[in-house]
Each structure stands twice: as C-alpha cells, then as structure tokens.
CSV table of C-alpha atoms in Angstrom, one decimal:
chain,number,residue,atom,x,y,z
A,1,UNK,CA,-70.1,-53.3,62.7
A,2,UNK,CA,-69.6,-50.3,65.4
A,3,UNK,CA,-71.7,-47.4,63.9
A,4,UNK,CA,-69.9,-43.7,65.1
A,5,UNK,CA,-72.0,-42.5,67.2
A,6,UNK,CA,-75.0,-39.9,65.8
A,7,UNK,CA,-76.3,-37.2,68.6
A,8,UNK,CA,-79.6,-35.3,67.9
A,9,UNK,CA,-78.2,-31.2,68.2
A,10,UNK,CA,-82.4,-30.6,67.4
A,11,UNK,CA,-82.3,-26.7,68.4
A,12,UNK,CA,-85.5,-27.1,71.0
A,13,UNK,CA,-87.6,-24.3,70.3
A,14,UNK,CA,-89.0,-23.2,73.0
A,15,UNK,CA,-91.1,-20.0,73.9
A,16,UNK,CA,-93.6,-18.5,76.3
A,17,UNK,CA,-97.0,-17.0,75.8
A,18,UNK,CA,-95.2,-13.5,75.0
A,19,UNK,CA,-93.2,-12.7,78.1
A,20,UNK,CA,-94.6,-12.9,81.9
A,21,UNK,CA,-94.2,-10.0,83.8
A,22,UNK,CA,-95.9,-8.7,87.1
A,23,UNK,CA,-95.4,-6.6,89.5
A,24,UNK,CA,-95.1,-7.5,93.5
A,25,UNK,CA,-96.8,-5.4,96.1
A,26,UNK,CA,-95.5,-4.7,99.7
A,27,UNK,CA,-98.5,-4.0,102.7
A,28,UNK,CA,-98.4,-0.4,101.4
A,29,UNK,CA,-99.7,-1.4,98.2
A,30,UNK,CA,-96.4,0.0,96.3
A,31,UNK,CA,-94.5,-2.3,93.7
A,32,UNK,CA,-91.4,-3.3,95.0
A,33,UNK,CA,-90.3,-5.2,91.9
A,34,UNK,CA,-91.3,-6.9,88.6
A,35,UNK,CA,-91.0,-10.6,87.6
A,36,UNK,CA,-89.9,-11.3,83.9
A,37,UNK,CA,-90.5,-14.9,82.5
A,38,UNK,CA,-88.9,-15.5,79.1
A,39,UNK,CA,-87.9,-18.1,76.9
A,40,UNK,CA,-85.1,-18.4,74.6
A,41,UNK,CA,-83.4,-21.6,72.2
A,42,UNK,CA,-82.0,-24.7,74.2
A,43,UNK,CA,-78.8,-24.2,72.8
A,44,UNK,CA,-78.3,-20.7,74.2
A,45,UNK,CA,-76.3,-20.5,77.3
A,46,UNK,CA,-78.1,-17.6,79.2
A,47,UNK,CA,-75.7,-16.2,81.5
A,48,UNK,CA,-76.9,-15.2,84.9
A,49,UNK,CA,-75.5,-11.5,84.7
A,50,UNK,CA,-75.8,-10.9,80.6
A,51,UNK,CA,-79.5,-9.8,79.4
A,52,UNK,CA,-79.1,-9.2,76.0
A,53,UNK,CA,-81.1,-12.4,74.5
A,54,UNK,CA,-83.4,-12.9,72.2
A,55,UNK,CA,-86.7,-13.5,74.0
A,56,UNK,CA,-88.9,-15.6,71.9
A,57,UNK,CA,-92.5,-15.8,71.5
A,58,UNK,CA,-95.2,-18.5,72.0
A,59,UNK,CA,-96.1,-21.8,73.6
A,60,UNK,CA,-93.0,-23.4,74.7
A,61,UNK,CA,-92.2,-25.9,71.6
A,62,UNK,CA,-90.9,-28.8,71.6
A,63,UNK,CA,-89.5,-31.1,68.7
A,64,UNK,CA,-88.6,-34.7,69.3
A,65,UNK,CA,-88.7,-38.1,68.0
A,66,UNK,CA,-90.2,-41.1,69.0
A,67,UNK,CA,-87.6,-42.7,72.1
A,68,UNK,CA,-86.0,-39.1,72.4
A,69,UNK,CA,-85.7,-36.7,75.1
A,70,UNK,CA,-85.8,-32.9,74.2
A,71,UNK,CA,-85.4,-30.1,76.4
A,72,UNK,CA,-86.9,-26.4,76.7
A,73,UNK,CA,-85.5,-23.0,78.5
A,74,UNK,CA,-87.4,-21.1,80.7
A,75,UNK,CA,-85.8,-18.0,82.6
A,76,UNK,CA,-86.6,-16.0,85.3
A,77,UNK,CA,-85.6,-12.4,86.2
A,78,UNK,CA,-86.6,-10.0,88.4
A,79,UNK,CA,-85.5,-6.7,89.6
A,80,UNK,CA,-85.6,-7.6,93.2
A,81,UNK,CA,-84.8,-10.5,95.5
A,82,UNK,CA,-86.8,-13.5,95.0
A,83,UNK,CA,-87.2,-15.8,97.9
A,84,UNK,CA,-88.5,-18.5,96.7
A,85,UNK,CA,-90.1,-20.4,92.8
A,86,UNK,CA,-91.1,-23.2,91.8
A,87,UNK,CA,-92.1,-24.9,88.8
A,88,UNK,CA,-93.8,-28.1,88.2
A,89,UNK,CA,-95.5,-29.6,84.6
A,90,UNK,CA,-98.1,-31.7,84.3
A,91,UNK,CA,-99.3,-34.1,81.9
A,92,UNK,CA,-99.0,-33.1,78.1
A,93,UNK,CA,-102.3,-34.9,75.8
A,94,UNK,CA,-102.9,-35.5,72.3
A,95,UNK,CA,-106.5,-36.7,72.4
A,96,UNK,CA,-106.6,-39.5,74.2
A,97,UNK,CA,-102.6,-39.8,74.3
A,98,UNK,CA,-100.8,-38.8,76.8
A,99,UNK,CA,-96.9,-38.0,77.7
A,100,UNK,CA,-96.9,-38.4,81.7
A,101,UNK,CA,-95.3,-35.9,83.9
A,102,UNK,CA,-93.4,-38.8,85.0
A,103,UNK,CA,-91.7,-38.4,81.6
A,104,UNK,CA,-90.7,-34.7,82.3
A,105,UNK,CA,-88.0,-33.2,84.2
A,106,UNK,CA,-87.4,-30.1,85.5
A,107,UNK,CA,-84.2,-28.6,85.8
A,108,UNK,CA,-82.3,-25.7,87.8
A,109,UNK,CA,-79.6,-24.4,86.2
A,110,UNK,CA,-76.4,-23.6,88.4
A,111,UNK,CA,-74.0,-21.0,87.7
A,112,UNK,CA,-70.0,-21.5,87.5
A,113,UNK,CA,-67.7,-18.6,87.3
A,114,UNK,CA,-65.5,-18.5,84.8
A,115,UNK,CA,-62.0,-15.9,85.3
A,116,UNK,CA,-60.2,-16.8,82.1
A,117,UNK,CA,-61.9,-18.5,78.7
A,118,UNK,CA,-60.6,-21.7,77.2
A,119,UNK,CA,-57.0,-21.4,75.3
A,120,UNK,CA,-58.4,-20.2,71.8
A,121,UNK,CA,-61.6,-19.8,72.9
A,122,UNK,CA,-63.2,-17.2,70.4
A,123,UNK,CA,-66.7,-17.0,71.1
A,124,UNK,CA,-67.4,-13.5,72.0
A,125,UNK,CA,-71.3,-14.7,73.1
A,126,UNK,CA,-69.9,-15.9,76.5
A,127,UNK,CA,-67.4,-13.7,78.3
A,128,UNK,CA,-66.0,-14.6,81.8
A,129,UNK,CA,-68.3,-14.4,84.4
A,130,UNK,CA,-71.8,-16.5,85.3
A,131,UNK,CA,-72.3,-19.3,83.1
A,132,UNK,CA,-74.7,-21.7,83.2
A,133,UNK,CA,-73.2,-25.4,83.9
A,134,UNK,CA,-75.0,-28.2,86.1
A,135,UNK,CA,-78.6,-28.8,85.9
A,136,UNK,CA,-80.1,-29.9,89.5
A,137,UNK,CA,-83.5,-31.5,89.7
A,138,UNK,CA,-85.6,-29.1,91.1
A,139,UNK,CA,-86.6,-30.9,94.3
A,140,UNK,CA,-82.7,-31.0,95.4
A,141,UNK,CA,-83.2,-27.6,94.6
A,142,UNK,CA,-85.8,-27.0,97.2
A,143,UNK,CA,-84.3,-29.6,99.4
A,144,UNK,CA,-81.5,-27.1,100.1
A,145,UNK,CA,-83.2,-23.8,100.1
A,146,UNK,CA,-82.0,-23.1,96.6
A,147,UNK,CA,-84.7,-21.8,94.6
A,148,UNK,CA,-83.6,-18.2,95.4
A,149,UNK,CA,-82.6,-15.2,92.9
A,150,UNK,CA,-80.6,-12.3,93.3
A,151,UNK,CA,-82.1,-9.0,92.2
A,152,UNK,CA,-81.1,-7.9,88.5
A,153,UNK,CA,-79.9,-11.8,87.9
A,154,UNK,CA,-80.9,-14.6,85.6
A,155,UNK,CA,-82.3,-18.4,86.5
A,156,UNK,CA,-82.6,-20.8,84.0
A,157,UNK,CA,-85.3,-23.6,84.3
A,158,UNK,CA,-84.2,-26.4,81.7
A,159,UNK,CA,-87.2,-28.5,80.5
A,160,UNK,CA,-86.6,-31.9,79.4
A,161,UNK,CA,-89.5,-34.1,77.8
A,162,UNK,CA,-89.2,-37.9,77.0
A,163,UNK,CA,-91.1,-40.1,74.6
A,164,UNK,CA,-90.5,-43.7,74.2
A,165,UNK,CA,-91.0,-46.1,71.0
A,166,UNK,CA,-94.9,-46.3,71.6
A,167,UNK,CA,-95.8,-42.7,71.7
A,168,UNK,CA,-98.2,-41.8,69.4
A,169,UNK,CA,-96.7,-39.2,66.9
A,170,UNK,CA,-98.7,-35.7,67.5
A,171,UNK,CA,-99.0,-32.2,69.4
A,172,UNK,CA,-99.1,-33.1,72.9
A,173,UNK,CA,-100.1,-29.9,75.1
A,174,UNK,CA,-100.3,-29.0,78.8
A,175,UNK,CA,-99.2,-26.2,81.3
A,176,UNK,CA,-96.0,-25.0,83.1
A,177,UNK,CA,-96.9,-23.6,86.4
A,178,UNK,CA,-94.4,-21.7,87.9
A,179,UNK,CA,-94.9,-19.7,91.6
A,180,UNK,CA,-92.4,-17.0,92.3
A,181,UNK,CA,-92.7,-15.7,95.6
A,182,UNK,CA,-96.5,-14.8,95.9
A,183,UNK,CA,-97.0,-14.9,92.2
A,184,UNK,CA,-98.4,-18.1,90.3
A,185,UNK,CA,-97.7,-18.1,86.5
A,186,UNK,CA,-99.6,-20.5,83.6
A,187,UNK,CA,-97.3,-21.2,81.3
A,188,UNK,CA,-98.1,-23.0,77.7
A,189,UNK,CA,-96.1,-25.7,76.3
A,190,UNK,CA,-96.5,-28.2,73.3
A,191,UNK,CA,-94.3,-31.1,72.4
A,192,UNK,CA,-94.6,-32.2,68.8
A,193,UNK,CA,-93.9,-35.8,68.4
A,194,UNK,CA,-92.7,-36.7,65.1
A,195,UNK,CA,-93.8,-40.4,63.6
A,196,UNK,CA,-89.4,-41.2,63.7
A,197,UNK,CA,-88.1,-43.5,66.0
A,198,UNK,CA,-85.0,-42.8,67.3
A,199,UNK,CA,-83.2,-45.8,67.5
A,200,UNK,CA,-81.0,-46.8,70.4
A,201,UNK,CA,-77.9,-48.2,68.7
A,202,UNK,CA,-75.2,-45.4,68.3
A,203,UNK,CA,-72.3,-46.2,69.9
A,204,UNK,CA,-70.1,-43.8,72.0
A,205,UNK,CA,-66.9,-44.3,74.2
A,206,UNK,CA,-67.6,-40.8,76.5
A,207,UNK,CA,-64.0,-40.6,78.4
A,208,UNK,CA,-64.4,-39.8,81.8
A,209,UNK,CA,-61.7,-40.9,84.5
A,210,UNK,CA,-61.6,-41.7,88.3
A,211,UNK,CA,-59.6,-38.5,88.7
A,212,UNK,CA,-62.1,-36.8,86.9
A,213,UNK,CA,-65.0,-37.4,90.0
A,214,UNK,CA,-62.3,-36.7,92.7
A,215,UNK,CA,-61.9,-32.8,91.0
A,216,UNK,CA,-65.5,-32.4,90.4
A,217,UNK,CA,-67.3,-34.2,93.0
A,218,UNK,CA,-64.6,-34.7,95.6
A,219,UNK,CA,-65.7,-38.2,95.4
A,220,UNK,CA,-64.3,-41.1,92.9
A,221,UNK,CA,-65.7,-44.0,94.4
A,222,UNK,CA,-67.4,-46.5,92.8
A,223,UNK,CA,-70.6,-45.1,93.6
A,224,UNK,CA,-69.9,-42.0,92.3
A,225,UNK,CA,-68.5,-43.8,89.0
A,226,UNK,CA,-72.3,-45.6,88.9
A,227,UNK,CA,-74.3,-42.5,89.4
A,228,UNK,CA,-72.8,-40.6,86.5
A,229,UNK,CA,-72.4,-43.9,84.4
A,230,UNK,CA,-76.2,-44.2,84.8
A,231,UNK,CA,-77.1,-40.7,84.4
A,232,UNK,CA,-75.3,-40.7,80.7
A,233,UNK,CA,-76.9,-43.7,79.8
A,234,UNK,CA,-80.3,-41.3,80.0
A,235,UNK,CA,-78.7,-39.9,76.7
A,236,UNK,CA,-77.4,-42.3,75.2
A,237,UNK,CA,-73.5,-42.3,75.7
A,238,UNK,CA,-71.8,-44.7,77.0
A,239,UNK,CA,-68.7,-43.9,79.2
A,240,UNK,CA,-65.7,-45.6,77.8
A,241,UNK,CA,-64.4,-47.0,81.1
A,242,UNK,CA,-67.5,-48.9,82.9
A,243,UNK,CA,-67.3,-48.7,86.3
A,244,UNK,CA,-65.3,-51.3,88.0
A,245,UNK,CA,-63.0,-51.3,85.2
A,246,UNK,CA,-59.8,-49.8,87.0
A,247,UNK,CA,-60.2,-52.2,90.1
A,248,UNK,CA,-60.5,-55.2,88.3
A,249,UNK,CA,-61.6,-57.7,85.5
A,250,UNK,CA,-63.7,-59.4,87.8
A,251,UNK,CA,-65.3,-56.6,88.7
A,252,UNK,CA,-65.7,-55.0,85.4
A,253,UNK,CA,-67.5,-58.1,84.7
A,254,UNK,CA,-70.1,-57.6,87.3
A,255,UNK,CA,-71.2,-53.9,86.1
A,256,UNK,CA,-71.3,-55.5,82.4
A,257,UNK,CA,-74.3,-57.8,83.9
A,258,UNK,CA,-75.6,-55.0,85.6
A,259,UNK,CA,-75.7,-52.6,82.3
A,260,UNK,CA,-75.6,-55.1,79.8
A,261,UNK,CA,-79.5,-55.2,79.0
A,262,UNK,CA,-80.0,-51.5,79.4
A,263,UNK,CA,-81.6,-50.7,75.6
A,264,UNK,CA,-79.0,-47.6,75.4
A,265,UNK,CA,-75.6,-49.7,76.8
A,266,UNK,CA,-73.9,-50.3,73.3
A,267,UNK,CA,-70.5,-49.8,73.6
A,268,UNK,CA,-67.6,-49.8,76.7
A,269,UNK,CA,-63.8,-49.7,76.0
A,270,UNK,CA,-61.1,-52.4,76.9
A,271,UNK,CA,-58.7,-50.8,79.6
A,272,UNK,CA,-55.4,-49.8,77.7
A,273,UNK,CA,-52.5,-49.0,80.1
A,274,UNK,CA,-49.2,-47.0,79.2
A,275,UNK,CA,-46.1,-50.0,78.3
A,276,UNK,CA,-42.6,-48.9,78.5
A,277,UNK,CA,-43.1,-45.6,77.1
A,278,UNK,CA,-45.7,-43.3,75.2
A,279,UNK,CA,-47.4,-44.7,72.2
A,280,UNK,CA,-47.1,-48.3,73.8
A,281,UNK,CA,-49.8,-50.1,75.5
A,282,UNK,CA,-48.8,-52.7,78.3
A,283,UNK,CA,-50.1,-56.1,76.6
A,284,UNK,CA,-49.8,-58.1,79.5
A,285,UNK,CA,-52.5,-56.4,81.1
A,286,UNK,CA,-54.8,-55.7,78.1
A,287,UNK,CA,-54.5,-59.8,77.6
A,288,UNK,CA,-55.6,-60.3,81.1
A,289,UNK,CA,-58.9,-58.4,80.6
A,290,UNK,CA,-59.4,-59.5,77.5
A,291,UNK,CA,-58.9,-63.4,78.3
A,292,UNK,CA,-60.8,-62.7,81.6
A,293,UNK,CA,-63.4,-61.9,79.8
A,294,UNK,CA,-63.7,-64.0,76.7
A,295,UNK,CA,-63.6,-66.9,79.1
A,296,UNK,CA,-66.4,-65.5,81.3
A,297,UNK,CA,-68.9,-64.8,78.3
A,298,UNK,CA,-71.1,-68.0,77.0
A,299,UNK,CA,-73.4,-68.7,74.4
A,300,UNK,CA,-76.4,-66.2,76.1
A,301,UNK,CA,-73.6,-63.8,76.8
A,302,UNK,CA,-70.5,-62.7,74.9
A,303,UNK,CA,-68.8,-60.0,76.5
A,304,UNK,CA,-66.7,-58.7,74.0
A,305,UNK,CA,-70.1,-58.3,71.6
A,306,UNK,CA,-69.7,-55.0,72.9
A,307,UNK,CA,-66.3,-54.2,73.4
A,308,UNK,CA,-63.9,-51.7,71.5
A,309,UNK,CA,-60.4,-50.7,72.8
A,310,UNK,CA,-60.0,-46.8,72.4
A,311,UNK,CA,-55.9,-46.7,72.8
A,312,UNK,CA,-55.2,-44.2,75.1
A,313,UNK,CA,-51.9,-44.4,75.3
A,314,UNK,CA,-51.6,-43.4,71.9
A,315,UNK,CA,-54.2,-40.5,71.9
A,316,UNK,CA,-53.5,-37.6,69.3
A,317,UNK,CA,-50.3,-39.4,68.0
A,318,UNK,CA,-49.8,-36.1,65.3
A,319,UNK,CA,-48.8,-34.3,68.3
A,320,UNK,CA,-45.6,-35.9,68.5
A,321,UNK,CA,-45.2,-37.1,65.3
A,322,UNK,CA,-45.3,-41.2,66.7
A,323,UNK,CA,-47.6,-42.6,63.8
A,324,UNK,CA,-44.9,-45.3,63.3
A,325,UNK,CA,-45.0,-46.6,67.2
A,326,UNK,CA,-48.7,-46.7,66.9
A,327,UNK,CA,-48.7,-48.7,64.0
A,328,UNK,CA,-46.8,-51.1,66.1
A,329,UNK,CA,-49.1,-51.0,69.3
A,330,UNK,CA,-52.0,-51.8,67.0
A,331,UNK,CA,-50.1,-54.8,65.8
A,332,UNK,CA,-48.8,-55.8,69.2
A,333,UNK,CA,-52.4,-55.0,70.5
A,334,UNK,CA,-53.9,-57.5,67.4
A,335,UNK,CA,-51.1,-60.2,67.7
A,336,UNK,CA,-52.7,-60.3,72.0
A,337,UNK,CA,-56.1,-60.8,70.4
A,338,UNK,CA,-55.4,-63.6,68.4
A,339,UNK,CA,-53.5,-65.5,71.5
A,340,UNK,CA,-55.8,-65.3,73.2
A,341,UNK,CA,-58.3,-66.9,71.0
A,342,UNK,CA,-55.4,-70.0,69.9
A,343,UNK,CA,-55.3,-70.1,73.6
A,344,UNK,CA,-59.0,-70.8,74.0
A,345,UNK,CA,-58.8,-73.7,71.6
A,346,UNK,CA,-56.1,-75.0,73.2
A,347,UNK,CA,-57.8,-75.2,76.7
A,348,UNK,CA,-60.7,-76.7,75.2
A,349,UNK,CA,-62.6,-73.7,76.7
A,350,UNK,CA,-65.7,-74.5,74.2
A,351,UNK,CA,-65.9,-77.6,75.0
A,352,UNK,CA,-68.3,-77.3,78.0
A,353,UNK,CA,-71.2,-75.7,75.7
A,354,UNK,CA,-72.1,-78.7,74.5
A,355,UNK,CA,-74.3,-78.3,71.1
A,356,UNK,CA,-73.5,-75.1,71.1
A,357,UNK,CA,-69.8,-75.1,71.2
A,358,UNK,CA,-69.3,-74.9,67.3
A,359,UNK,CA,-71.5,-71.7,67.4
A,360,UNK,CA,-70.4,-69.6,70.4
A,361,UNK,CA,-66.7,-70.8,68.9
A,362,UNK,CA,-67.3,-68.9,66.0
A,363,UNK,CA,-69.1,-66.3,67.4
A,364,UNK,CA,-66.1,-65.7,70.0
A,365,UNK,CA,-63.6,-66.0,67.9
A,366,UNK,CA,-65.0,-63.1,65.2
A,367,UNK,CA,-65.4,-60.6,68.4
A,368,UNK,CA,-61.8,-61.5,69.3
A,369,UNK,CA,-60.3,-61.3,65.6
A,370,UNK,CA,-62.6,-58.0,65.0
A,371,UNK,CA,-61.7,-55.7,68.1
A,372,UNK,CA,-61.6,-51.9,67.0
A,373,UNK,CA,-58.6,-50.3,67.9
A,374,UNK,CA,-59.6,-46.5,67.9
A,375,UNK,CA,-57.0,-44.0,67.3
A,376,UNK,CA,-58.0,-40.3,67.6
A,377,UNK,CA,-56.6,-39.6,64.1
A,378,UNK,CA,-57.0,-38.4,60.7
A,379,UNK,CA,-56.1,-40.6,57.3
A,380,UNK,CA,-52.9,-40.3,56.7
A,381,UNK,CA,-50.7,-42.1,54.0
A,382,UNK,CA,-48.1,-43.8,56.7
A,383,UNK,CA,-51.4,-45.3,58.2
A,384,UNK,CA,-52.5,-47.1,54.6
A,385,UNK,CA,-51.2,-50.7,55.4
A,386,UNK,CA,-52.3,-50.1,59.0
A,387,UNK,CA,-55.8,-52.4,60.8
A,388,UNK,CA,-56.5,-49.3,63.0
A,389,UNK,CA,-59.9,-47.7,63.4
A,390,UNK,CA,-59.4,-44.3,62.4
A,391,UNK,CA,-61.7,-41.5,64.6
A,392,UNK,CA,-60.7,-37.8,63.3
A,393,UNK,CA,-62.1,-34.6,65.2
A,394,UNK,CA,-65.5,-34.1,63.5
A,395,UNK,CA,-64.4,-31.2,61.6
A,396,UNK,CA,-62.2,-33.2,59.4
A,397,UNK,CA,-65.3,-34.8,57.9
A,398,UNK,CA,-66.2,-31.6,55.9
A,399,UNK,CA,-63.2,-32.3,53.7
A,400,UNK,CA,-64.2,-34.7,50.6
A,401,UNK,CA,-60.9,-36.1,49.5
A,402,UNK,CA,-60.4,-36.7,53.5
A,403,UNK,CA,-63.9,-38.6,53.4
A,404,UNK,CA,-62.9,-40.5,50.7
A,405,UNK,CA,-59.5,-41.7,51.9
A,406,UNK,CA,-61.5,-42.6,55.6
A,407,UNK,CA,-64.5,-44.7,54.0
A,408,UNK,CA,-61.8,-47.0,51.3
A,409,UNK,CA,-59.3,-47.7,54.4
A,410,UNK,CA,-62.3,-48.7,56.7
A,411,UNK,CA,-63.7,-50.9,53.5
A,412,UNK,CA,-60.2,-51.9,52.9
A,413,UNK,CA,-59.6,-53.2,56.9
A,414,UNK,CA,-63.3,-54.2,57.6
A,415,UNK,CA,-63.7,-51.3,60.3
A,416,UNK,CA,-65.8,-48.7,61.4
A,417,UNK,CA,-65.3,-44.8,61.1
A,418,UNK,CA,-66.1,-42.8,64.6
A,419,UNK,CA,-64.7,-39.2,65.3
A,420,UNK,CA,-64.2,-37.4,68.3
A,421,UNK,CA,-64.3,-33.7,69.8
A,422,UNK,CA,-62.0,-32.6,72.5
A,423,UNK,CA,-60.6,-29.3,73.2
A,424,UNK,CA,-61.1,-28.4,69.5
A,425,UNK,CA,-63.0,-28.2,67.6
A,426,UNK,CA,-64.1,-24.9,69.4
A,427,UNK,CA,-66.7,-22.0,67.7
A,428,UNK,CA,-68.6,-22.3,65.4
A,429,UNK,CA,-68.6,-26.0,66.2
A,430,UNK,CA,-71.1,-27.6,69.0
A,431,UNK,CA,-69.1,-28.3,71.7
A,432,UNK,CA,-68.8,-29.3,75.7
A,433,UNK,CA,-67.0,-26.3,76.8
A,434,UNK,CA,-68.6,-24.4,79.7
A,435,UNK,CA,-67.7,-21.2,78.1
A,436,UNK,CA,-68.4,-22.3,74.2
C-alpha cells in the first residue's frame, strides 16, 4: 500500500549564546560599526530589510530524529558594510559519539524581491520586499565573492545537521565559528538526538516540470532535471516526473536503475498526457510506458513496484465541475492496465524466468491491477462507485465526517489516501510560498 507522504515541520530551535555584538575599529581607533549575531526559529523567514524578530537566547538547539536532517538560523547584521564572513562547524560529540562535520551544511541565504504578494496572500509577517528564498552552500558563496552585506541589512546562515540510523541518541555539542571582516565569533550549538528513527518510506509525487528549470534556472536539460531530482531526494521527496521521463520510456528506464536503490526513492509518477480534451488522458501513450516498462522489469526488479500515475490532466476537476469525465479517464486509464497485463500472458512474456515465472507473474500482475490513480480531490458522493485514489488539499482533513467518507472509500477500493498543497492552502497553513 502507498502511504501519503508524512514531512517532519519540527520548529528547529535554534539560539545563540545571548546575541554577538562588537564593534569594528578603523586605524584611528574610532568604531566604524557594530556586528549583531542573532538567532531566531527555522521556520521564520527573516527578511533582509525587516528587523523586528524575536531574537532568541542560548546555544543553538537542535531537535532531530535518528536518519533526519534539521536545520538552524543564524543572522547577521551590521550597521556598516561588511566585506567579507564566513562560517564553518565542526564536529558535534556526545562522549565518544560523534556527528561529523561532514554531516553539516552551511547555508547562505539569497534574497528575491517580491513587488506584489500571492493572490489571497494574507500573511501580514512578510510584506513585498527582500525575502529570503535559495539557500547556496557557502563555498559557492565565497567562490563568487558573495559573502558580502550591505550596511543596515540582514544575512541568514541556514544550518542544517544530519544523523543517520546508527547515531547514537544524545546531546551532541560543538562550535559555530563565524569571521566577519576582522572579527572571529564562537558560537555554541547542540543537536539533541532523539532514540526515533525516522523511517525512509513516505511517499511523495513533488510536481516539478521541464518548463519549470527553463524559468528558474534558464536551463531544462536533463542535467539540470538530475541535479534538482538528486537534491530533493536529500529530503525525502520524490519528484513526480523522474528525469528522462518526457524524452522517453527507454530513458525513463535508465534513471529508474540509477535511483532505484537510493533508501529515500519511493515513489515516481507514470507520464499522463492530455487526450482529446481536458479531463482525458491520451491511453495510447500511457500504455506505451506502462507496457515498456512492465516488460523491462524481472524477478530482481519490478518497475512498476514503485509507480503511481498522478492524472494531470484531470487536476482540480471541482474547478470545472468535470467529476463525471474523470470518472471515465480513471476507468479508461484501469481498462489500459489490465491489457496490458492479458497482453503479457499472451506473449508468453513470463515464460523466460524460468522457476520464477509463477512468482514474478503474480507479482507483476498485482502492481499492474493495483496502479493508484491520484486525483487532487475531495470525497464527494458522484465519486462513491469510483476506483480513484482520492488526495484532498491537507486542510480538508480537519473535517471528521470528510475523514470518515476518505478512509471507507479507500477501504472500500483497496487504495491509499495522500493530499496535496498547491496555491492554497495559504496562512495559517505551512506552505511553499516565497512570501507565506
């Protein structure tokens, strides 16, 4: 069964030994400016131009679970021009345990400007302006003469500290050292290790689209698709489309070996293109992946173990009041599943497994008669006879009755439950709006 996918929101705290500050003397032995180093919670977007944050106090502290990265929130300002900082972390130790600095990243944070908020967007916290977006490893930072700050603004170090299954659970502790200009800093930091094990089998179907790399990066090559495939893995979400997947299935199969024994690949989506119309998938081409790839899986590899089919075509069907049609794609889209596993049989495709052609039959044949059709729905009574795999915004699970009607149509169909956030839910919800 596909589990919906369960993210760790953990709010980080994180704090400094009281606040840093220090004052910077030209060859006349005057001050020329003060350095302030603060701390505040992860999950506050400082702003580069806004100051009015709470500044906690203490080591910087860090919660996490066993196979869990965590992350921490340094900031620097200054009422003058800084030329240059740097910050580094060595090794945190319990005793004789220890979390290597290997295991932690520093961050910079880069600023985006935003002239107009989301439509809707009601969070009052985060006006237009400065807002803190991509985090750059620090030595691309350096690289390209980066590590600079403008008098009067805010920079953001982002912390992030990874434990795997076999770190001892305790209070790990060590030293942020931080140089800023002339002035070296000590910083404190301990990361609590709880005795949980975060397990890697969530599954997640991240949408993120070719075109999507050619606005942001200017560049939607495959490469491109790789690098931020790879870099979500780090956090355990899959993205829905894995790379290759546009070009061809023969390709698509070659980034499945690639990924397929990473511990958090879980999940990747079956390519749905629009049919004839909205609210219609084109079948002929969702057969030819899905036979493509049925017949290139074996007994040490099923392909489809993996596989879910998040209908694009039909996304947010409410909107235009199309439930009907997509009751029909799913059973178009089911009907293609089971052809292609009567065609199996009838090629004798099994037959060159030998002894294990009975099992990997049965196998195959319960991935292909099991795919998850995932529509970005609520319950609703014109779905009831319906073998879709409902996946609501998360906001609609705070309603019992619409709980209840989720969990007896998913025992009902044998599938899974998974929601979704897009564009909404906004405020007071977590979301992955810049400005939110």
């Amino acid at each position: 069964m596909k589990k919906k996918i369960l993210r760790s929101f953990f709010c980080a705290v994180i704090a400094v030994c009281s606040i840093y500050s220090t004052g910077c003397a030209n060859k006349a032995g005057e001050t020329v400016g003060n350095v302030e180093i603060w701390h505040t919670y992860n999950t506050v977007k400082v702003m580069r131009d806004k100051h009015d944050y709470e500044k906690l106090t203490g080591p910087i502290t860090v919660e996490l679970a066993k196979n869990e990265t965590e992350g921490a929130q340094l900031v620097i300002t200054a009422d003058r021009d800084i030329k240059y900082f740097d910050v580094e972390v060595g090794n945190l130790n319990c005793g004789d345990s220890v979390i290597p600095s290997s295991d932690i990243k520093v961050y910079v944070q880069k600023y985006i400007n935003i002239l107009v908020k989301s439509n809707n967007s009601n969070n009052a916290d985060y006006p237009v302006g400065y807002t803190p977006d991509c985090l750059l490893p620090i030595n691309i930072v350096k690289a390209y003469g980066e590590n600079t700050i403008k008098k009067g603004c805010n920079q953001g170090i982002t912390i992030e500290i990874t434990s795997d299954k076999n770190t001892p659970a305790g209070e790990y502790v060590g030293d942020v050292k931080m140089t800023v200009d002339d002035e070296k800093y000590v910083v404190p930091i301990k990361a609590t290790v709880w005795d949980i094990e975060l397990e890697s089998n969530s599954q997640s179907v991240f949408m993120a689209y070719p075109k999507d790399y050619l606005f942001g990066e200017m560049d939607s090559t495959f490469e491109m698709q790789e690098k931020y495939f790879e870099a979500m893995l780090d956090y355990k979400l899959c993205i829905g489309y894995i790379p290759g997947t546009e070009y061809s299935p023969e390709k698509m199969v070659e980034s499945l070996d690639k990924y397929w024994d990473h511990p958090n690949f879980t999940t990747y989506s079956l390519p749905s293109m629009q049919g004839y119309s909205r609210d219609t998938v084109n079948i002929r081409y969702y057969k030819q992946y899905l036979k493509y790839l049925a017949k290139a899986s074996s007994p040490s590899r099923n392909y489809l173990e993996k596989a879910v089919n998040y209908v694009l075509p039909c996304d947010e069907p409410w909107a235009r009041n199309s439930m009907e049609m997509v009751k029909t794609t799913v059973t178009a889209l089911q009907k293609a599943d089971g052809e292609v596993a009567e065609e199996l049989k009838k090629e004798n495709f099994y037959d060159q497994f030998g002894e294990n052609a009975a099992s990997f039959k049965i196998e195959l044949e319960n991935s292909l008669n099991n795919i998850q059709h995932i529509i970005t729905d609520q319950y609703r009574g014109v779905y009831e006879d319906s073998d879709l795999t409902f996946c609501p915004t998360f906001d609609k699970y705070e309603s019992e009755t619409m709980v209840e009607n989720l969990k007896q149509h998913s025992v009902d169909h044998n599938n899974d439950l998974w929601w979704y956030g897009c564009v909404n839910p906004k405020n007071p919800y977590p979301t992955h709006h810049i400005d939110d």
